Coordinates of C-alpha atoms and ligand atoms in Angstrom, one line a residue:
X146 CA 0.0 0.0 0.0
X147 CA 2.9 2.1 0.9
X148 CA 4.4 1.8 -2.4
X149 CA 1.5 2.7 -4.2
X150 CA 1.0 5.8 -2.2
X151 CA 4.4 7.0 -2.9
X152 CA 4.1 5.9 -6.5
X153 CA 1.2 8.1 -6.8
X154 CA 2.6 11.1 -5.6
X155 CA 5.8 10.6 -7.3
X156 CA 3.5 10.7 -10.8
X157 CA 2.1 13.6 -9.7
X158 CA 5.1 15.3 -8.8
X159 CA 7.0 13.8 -12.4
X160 CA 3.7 15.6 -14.4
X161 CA 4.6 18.8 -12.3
X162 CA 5.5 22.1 -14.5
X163 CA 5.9 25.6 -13.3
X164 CA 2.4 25.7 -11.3
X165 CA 0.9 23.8 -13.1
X166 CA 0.6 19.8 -13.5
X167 CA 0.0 17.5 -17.2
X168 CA -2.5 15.0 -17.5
X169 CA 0.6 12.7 -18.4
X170 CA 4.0 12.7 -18.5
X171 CA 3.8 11.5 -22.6
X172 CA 2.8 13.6 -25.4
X173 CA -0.7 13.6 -25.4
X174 CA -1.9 16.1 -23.5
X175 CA 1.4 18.7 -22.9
X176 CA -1.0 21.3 -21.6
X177 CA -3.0 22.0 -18.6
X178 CA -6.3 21.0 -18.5
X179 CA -9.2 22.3 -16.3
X180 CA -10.8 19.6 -14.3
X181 CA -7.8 17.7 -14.4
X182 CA -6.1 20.1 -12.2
X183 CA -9.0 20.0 -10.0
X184 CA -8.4 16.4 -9.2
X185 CA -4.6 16.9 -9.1
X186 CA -5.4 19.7 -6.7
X187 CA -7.1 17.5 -4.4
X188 CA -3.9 15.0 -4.6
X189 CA -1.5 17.3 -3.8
X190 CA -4.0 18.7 -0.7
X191 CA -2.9 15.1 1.2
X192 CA 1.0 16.2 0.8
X193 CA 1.5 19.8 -0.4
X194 CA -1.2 22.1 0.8
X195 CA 0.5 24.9 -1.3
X196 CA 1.4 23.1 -4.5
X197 CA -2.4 22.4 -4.4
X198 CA -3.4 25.8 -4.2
X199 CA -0.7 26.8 -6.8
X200 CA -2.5 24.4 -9.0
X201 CA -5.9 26.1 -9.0
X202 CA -4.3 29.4 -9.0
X203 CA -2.4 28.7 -12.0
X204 CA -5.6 27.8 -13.6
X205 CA -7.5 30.7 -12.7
X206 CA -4.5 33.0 -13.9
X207 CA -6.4 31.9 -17.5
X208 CA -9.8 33.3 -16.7
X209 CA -11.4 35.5 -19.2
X210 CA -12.2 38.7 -18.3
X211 CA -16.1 37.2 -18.6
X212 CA -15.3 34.6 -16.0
X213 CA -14.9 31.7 -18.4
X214 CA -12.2 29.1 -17.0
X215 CA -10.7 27.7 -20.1
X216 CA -10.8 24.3 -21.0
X217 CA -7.1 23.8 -21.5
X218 CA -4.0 26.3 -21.1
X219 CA -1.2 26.6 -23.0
X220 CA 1.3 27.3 -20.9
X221 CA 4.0 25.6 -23.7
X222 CA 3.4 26.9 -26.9
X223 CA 6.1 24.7 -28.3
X224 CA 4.3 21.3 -28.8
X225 CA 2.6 19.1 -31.4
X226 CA -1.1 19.3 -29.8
X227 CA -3.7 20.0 -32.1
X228 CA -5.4 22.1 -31.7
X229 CA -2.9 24.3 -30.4
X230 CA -2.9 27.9 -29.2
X231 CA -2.9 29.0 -32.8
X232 CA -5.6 26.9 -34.0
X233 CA -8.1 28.2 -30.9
X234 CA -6.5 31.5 -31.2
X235 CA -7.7 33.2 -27.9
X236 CA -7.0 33.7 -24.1
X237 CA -6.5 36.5 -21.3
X238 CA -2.9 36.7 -20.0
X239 CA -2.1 33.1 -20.6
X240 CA -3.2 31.0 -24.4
X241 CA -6.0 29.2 -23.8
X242 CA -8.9 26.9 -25.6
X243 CA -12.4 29.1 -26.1
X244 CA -14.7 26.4 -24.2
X245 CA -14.9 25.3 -20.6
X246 CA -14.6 22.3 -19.4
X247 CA -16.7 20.7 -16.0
X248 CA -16.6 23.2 -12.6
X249 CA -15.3 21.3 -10.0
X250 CA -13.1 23.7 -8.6
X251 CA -15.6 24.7 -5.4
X252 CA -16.0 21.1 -4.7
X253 CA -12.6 20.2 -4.4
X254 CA -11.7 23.2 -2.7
X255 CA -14.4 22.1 0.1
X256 CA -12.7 19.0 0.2
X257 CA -8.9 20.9 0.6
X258 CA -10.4 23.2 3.4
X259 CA -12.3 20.4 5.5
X260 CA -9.1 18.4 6.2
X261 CA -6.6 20.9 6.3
X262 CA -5.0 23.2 9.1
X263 CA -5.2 26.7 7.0
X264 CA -3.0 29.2 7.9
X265 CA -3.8 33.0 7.2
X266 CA -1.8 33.7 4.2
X267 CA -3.6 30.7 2.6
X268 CA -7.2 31.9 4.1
X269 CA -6.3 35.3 2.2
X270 CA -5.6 33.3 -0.8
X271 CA -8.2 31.3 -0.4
X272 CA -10.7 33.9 -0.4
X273 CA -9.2 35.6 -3.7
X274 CA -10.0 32.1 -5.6
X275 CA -13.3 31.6 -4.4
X276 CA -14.4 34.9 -5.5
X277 CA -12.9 34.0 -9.0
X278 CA -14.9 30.7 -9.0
X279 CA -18.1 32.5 -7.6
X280 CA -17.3 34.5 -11.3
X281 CA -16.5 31.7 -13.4
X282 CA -20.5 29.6 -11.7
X283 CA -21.9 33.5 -12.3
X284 CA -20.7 32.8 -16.1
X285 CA -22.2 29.8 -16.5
X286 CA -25.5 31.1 -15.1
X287 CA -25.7 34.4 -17.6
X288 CA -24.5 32.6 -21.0
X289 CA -25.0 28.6 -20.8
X290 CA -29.0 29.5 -19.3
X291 CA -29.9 32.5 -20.8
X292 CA -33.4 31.2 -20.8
X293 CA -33.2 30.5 -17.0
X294 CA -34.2 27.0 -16.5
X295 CA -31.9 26.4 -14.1
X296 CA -30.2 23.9 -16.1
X297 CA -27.0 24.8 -18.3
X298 CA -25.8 24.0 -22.0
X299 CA -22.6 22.9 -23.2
X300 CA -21.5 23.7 -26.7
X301 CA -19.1 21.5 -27.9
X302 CA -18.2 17.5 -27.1
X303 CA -15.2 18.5 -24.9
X304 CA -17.1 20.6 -22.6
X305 CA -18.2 17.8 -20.8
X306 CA -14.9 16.2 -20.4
X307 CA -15.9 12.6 -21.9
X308 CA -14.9 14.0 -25.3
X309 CA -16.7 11.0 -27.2
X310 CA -19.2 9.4 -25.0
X311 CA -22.2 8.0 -27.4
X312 CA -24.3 10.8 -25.7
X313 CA -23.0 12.7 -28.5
X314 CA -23.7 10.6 -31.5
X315 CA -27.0 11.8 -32.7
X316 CA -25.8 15.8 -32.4
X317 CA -22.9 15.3 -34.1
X318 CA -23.9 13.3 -36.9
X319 CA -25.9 16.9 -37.4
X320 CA -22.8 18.5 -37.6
X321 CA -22.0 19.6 -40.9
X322 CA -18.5 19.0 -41.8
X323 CA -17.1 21.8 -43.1
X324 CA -15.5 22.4 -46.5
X325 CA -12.3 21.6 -47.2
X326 CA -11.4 21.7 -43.4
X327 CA -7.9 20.5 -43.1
X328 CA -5.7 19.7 -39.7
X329 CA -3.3 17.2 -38.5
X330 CA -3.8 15.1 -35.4
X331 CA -1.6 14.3 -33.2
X332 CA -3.4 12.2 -30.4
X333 CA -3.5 8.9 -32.9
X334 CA 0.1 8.8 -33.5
X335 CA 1.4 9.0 -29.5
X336 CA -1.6 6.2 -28.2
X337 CA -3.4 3.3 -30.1
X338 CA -5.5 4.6 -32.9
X339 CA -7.9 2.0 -31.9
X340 CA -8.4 4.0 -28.7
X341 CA -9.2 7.2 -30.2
X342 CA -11.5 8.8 -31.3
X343 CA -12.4 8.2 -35.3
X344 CA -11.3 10.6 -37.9
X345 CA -14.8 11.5 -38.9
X346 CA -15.9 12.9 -35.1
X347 CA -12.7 15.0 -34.9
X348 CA -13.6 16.7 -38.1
X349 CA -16.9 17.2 -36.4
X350 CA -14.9 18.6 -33.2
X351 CA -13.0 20.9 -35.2
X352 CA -15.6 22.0 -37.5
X353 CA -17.4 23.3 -34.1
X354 CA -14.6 24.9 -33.0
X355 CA -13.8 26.6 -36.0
X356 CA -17.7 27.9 -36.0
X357 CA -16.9 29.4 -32.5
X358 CA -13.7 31.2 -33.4
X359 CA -15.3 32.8 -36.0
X360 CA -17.8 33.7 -33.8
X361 CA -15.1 35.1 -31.2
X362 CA -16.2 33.0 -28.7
X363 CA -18.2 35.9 -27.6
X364 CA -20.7 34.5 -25.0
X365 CA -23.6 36.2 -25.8
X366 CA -23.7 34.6 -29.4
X367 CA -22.3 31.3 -29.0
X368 CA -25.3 30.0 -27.2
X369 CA -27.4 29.9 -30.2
X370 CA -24.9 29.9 -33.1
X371 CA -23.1 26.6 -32.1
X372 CA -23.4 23.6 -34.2
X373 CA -24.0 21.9 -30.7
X374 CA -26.1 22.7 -27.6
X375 CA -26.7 20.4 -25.5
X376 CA -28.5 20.2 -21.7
X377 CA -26.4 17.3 -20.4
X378 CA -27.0 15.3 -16.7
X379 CA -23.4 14.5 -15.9
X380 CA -22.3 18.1 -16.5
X381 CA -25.6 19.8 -14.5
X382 CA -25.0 17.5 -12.2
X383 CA -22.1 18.4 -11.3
X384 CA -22.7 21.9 -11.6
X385 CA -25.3 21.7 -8.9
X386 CA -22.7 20.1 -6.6
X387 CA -20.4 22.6 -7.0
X388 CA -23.1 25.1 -6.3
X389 CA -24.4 23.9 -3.3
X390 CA -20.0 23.9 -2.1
X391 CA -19.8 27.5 -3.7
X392 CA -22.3 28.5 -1.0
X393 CA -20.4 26.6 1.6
X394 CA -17.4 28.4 1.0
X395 CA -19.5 31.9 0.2
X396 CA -20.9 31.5 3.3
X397 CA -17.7 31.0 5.5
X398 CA -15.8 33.4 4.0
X399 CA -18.9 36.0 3.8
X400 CA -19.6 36.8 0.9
X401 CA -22.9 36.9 -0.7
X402 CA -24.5 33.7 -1.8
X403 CA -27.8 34.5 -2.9
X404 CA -27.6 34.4 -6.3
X405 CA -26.1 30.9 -5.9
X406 CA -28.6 29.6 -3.5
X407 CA -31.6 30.9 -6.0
X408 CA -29.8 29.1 -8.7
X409 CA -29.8 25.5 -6.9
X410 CA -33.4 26.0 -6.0
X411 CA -34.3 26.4 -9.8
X412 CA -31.9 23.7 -11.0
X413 CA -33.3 21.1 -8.0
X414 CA -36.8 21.6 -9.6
X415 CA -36.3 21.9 -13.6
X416 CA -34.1 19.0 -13.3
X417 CA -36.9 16.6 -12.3
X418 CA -38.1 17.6 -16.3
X419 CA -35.4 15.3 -17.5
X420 CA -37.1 12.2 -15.7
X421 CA -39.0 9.7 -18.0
X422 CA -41.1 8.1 -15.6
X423 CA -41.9 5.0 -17.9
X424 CA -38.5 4.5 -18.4
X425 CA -37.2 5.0 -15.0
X426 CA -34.3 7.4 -16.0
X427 CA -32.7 10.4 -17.2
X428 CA -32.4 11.6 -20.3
X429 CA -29.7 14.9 -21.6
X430 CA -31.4 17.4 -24.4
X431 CA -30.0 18.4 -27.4
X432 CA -31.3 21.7 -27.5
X433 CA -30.1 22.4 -31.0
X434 CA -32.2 19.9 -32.5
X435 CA -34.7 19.7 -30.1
X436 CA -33.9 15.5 -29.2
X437 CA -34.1 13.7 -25.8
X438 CA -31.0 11.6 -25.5
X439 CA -31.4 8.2 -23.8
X440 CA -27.6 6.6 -24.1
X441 CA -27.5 4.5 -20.6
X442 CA -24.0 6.5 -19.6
X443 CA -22.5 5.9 -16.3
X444 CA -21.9 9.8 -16.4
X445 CA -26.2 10.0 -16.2
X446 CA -25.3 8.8 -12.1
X447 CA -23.4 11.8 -11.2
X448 CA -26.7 12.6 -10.0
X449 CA -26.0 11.2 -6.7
X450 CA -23.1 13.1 -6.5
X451 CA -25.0 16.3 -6.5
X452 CA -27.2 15.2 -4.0
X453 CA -30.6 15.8 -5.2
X454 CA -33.2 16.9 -2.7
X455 CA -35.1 13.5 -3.5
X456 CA -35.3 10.4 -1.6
X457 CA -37.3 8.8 -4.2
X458 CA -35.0 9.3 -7.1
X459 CA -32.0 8.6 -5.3
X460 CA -33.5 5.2 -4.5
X461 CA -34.5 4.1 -8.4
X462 CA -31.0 5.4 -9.5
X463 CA -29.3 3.4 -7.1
X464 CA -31.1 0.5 -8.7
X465 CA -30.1 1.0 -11.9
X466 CA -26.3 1.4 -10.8
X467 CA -26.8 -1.4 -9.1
X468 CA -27.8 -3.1 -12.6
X469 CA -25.1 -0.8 -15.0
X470 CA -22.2 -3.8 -14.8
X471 CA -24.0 -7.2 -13.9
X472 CA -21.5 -9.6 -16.2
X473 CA -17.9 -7.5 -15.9
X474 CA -15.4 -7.9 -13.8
X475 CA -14.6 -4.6 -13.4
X476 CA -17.2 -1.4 -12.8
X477 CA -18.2 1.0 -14.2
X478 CA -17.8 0.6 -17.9
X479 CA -18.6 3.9 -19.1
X480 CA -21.5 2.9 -21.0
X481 CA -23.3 -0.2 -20.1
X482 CA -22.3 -2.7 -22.2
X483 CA -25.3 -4.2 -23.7
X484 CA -25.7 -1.1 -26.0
X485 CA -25.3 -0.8 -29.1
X486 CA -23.1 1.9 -28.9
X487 CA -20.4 0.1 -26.2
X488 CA -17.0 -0.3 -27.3
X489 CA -14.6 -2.2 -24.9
X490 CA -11.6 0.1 -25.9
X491 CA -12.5 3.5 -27.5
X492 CA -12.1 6.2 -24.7
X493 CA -15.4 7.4 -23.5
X494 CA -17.1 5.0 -25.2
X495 CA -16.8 1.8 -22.8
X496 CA -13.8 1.7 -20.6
X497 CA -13.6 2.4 -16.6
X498 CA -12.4 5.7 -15.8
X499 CA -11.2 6.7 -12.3
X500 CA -12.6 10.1 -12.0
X501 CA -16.3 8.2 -12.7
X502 CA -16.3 6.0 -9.9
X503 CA -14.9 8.1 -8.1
X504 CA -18.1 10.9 -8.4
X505 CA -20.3 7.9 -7.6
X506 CA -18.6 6.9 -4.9
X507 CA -19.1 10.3 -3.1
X508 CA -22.3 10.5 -4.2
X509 CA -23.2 7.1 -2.5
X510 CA -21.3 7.6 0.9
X511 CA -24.6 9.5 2.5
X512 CA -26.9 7.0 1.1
X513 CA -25.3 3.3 0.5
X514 CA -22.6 2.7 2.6
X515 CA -21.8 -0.6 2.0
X516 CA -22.5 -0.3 -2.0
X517 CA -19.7 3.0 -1.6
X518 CA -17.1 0.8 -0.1
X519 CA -17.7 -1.3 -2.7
X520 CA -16.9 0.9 -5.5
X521 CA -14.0 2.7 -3.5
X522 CA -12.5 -0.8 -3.0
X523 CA -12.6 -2.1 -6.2
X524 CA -11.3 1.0 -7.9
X525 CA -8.3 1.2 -5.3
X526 CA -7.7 -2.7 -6.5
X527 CA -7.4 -2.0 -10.3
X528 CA -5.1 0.9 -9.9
X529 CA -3.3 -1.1 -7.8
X530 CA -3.0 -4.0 -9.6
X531 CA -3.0 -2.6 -13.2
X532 CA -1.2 0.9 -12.4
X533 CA -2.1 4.5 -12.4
X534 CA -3.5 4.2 -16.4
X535 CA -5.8 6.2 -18.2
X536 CA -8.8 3.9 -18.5
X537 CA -9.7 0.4 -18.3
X538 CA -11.0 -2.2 -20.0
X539 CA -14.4 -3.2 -18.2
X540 CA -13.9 -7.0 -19.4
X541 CA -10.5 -7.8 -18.3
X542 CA -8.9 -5.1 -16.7
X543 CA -6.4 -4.2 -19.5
X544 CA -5.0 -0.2 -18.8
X545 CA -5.4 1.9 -22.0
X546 CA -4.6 5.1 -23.4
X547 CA -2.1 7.4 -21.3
X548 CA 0.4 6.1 -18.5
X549 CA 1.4 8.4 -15.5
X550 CA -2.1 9.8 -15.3
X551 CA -2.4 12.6 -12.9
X552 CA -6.0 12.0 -11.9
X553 CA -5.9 8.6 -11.6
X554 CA -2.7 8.9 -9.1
X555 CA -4.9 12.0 -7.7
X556 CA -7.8 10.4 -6.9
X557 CA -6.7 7.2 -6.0
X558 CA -5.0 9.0 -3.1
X559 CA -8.0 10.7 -1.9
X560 CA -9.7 7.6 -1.7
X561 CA -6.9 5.8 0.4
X562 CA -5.9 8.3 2.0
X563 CA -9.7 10.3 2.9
X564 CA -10.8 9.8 6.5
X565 CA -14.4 11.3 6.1
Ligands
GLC652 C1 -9.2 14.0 -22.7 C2 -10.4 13.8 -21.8 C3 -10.7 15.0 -21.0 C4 -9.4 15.3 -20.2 C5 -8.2 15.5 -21.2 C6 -6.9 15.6 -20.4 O1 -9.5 15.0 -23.6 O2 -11.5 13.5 -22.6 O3 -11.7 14.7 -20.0 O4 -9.6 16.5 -19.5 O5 -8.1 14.3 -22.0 O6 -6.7 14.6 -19.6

């Protein structure tokens, strides 16, 4: 156990920049990324409160001036990503993408300050970030709702941070490629083509973005002029869990939380909209074309993790998780693997990822126990056993895509290392 521990802060540590952390220590992703960082944040918080803070600080040096927090952030401009700095062609102080990627930054943050000694140069700090994330959730709220239904849109695949989950499938096959469009990849050639996404969805991805640019990312026209728009569980989800910690922290530190705490009230109600009772589950919108999306994704279950105010629900998701991997050795496949749409090996689009389980896992602690342990367990063994991989195959175990990834290591020591 020991070892593992040390190994996983010694992969941190190896992904570690100036401020900032990679995914990995490879080529594919030489960059940082948003909600990566908020996992690696919570790593570091069990063994370098102020390399954690640097972490979200660094990240929040890229805010627009709007409150966006960028997706990715080129601190490097010197590598073979695509698309690079140049290809996105936008950012405040430091190059950045010109989408988001999920908020997590309030929850992890509660996390740091409930099981660390603070001192006052940090609380000073402290209170200088949540103010920036209080902007960033105040963003979201303005542009991604301008309708106020309490629920928000994302506009393009990567927003939601599983890049090419089948949830995606039906918008994008709307997605007119556009003309002539031309680019080089560089993901394929540093992992397993096999394990990427196919050529005919990044021309989709890139199409979108290229849309955006053009339309300057400017918030107040992106909403309806992106080729995608899309109302999605996972990502609202989440959102309303880092709402309900943004008032937490607003609270404690004083500042005013009422715009926040209206917010959750409308999200806890319109969200019950995107029940089907006959079906017994949840289903994201594609607001561009106007579609319900049913794709049995295990990112539908962050649900628990923000907590809804609703016994009942809880109770019938908990069933269905309990149904999500009946045959495969190892939990949760990203999508369950009797659909059509399951692939054992394509990222997002089957394998086990770390940062899943571990939402579901917090999301179950207040409500099934034993079924929590479970999942914690079982995701501590494969990363044990396997390594601190990308993703997993559901059927046998195998460790795919990147080695030396930072949220896997990251999260793997919150949930050895977490006393709560
Ligand atoms: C991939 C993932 C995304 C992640 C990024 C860096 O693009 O889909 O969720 O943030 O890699 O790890």
């Amino acid at each position: 156990m020991k070892i593992s521990i040390n190994k996983a802060k010694k992969t941190l540590l190896g992904n570690r920049r100036r401020g900032y952390t990679l995914p990995t220590n490879n080529k594919l992703y030489p960059a940082q990324w948003n909600w990566d960082s908020g996992f690696i944040a919570l790593g570091y918080s069990y063994f370098n409160l102020n390399f954690a803070l640097k972490e979200i600080n660094t990240l929040l040096d890229g805010q627009w001036k709007d409150g966006m927090v960028p997706h990715i952030l080129f601190h490097n401009t010197k590598t073979n990503y695509y698309p690079n700095y140049t290809a996105w062609n936008c950012g405040n102080k430091i190059h950045s993408s010109g989408i988001t990627q999920p908020p997590i930054l309030a929850t992890i943050l509660k996390e740091i300050l409930n099981k660390n000694e603070i001192n006052k140069t940090q609380l000073l700090n402290i209170k200088k970030i949540i103010k920036k994330i209080n902007k960033f959730h105040e963003w979201f709220i303005q542009f991604r709702d301008p309708k106020k239904t309490g629920l928000v849109s994302i506009l393009h695949p990567w927003e939601s941070g599983y890049d090419n989950s089948p949830l995606w499938d039906d918008p994008m096959n709307k997605v007119k490629i556009e003309k002539n469009i031309k680019y080089k990849r560089a993901d394929n050639k540093v992992v397993n083509p096999d394990f990427r996404p196919l050529d005919i969805d990044y021309d989709r991805y890139v199409t979108i973005k290229n849309n955006l640019r053009k339309l300057k990312y400017n918030p107040k026209k992106v909403y309806k002029s992106s080729f995608f728009n899309v109302v999605d569980v996972g990502f609202n989800s989440i959102f309303l869990k880092a709402n309900k910690d943004l008032v937490t922290l607003l609270d404690r530190f004083g500042l005013n939380k009422k715009k926040i705490e209206n917010y959750i009230k409308a999200t806890e109600k319109n969200f019950l909209k995107l029940y089907d009772k006959k079906r017994k589950t949840f289903f994201s919108k594609d607001i561009k074309n106007k579609k319900k999306i049913f794709i049995p994704s295990i990112t539908n279950y962050f649900l628990l993790f923000a907590d809804l105010n609703n016994d009942k629900i809880n109770k019938i998701l908990i069933q269905n998780l309990k149904k999500h991997n009946l045959k495969e050795k190892y939990f949760f496949s990203s999508i369950k693997s009797n659909h059509k749409s399951f692939e054992e090996k394509r990222y997002w689009r089957g394998p086990v990822w770390i940062n899943c389980n571990w939402f579901i896992y917090k999301g179950l602690k207040n409500k099934d126990r034993l079924f929590s342990n479970k999942i914690r367990n079982k995701t501590i063994q494969i990363l044990e056993k396997k390594g601190f991989f990308e993703y997993f195959s559901c059927k046998n175990g195998k460790p795919m895509g990147a080695k030396n990834f930072s949220w896997s290591a990251a999260l793997y020591l919150d949930l050895k290392l977490n006393k709560n």
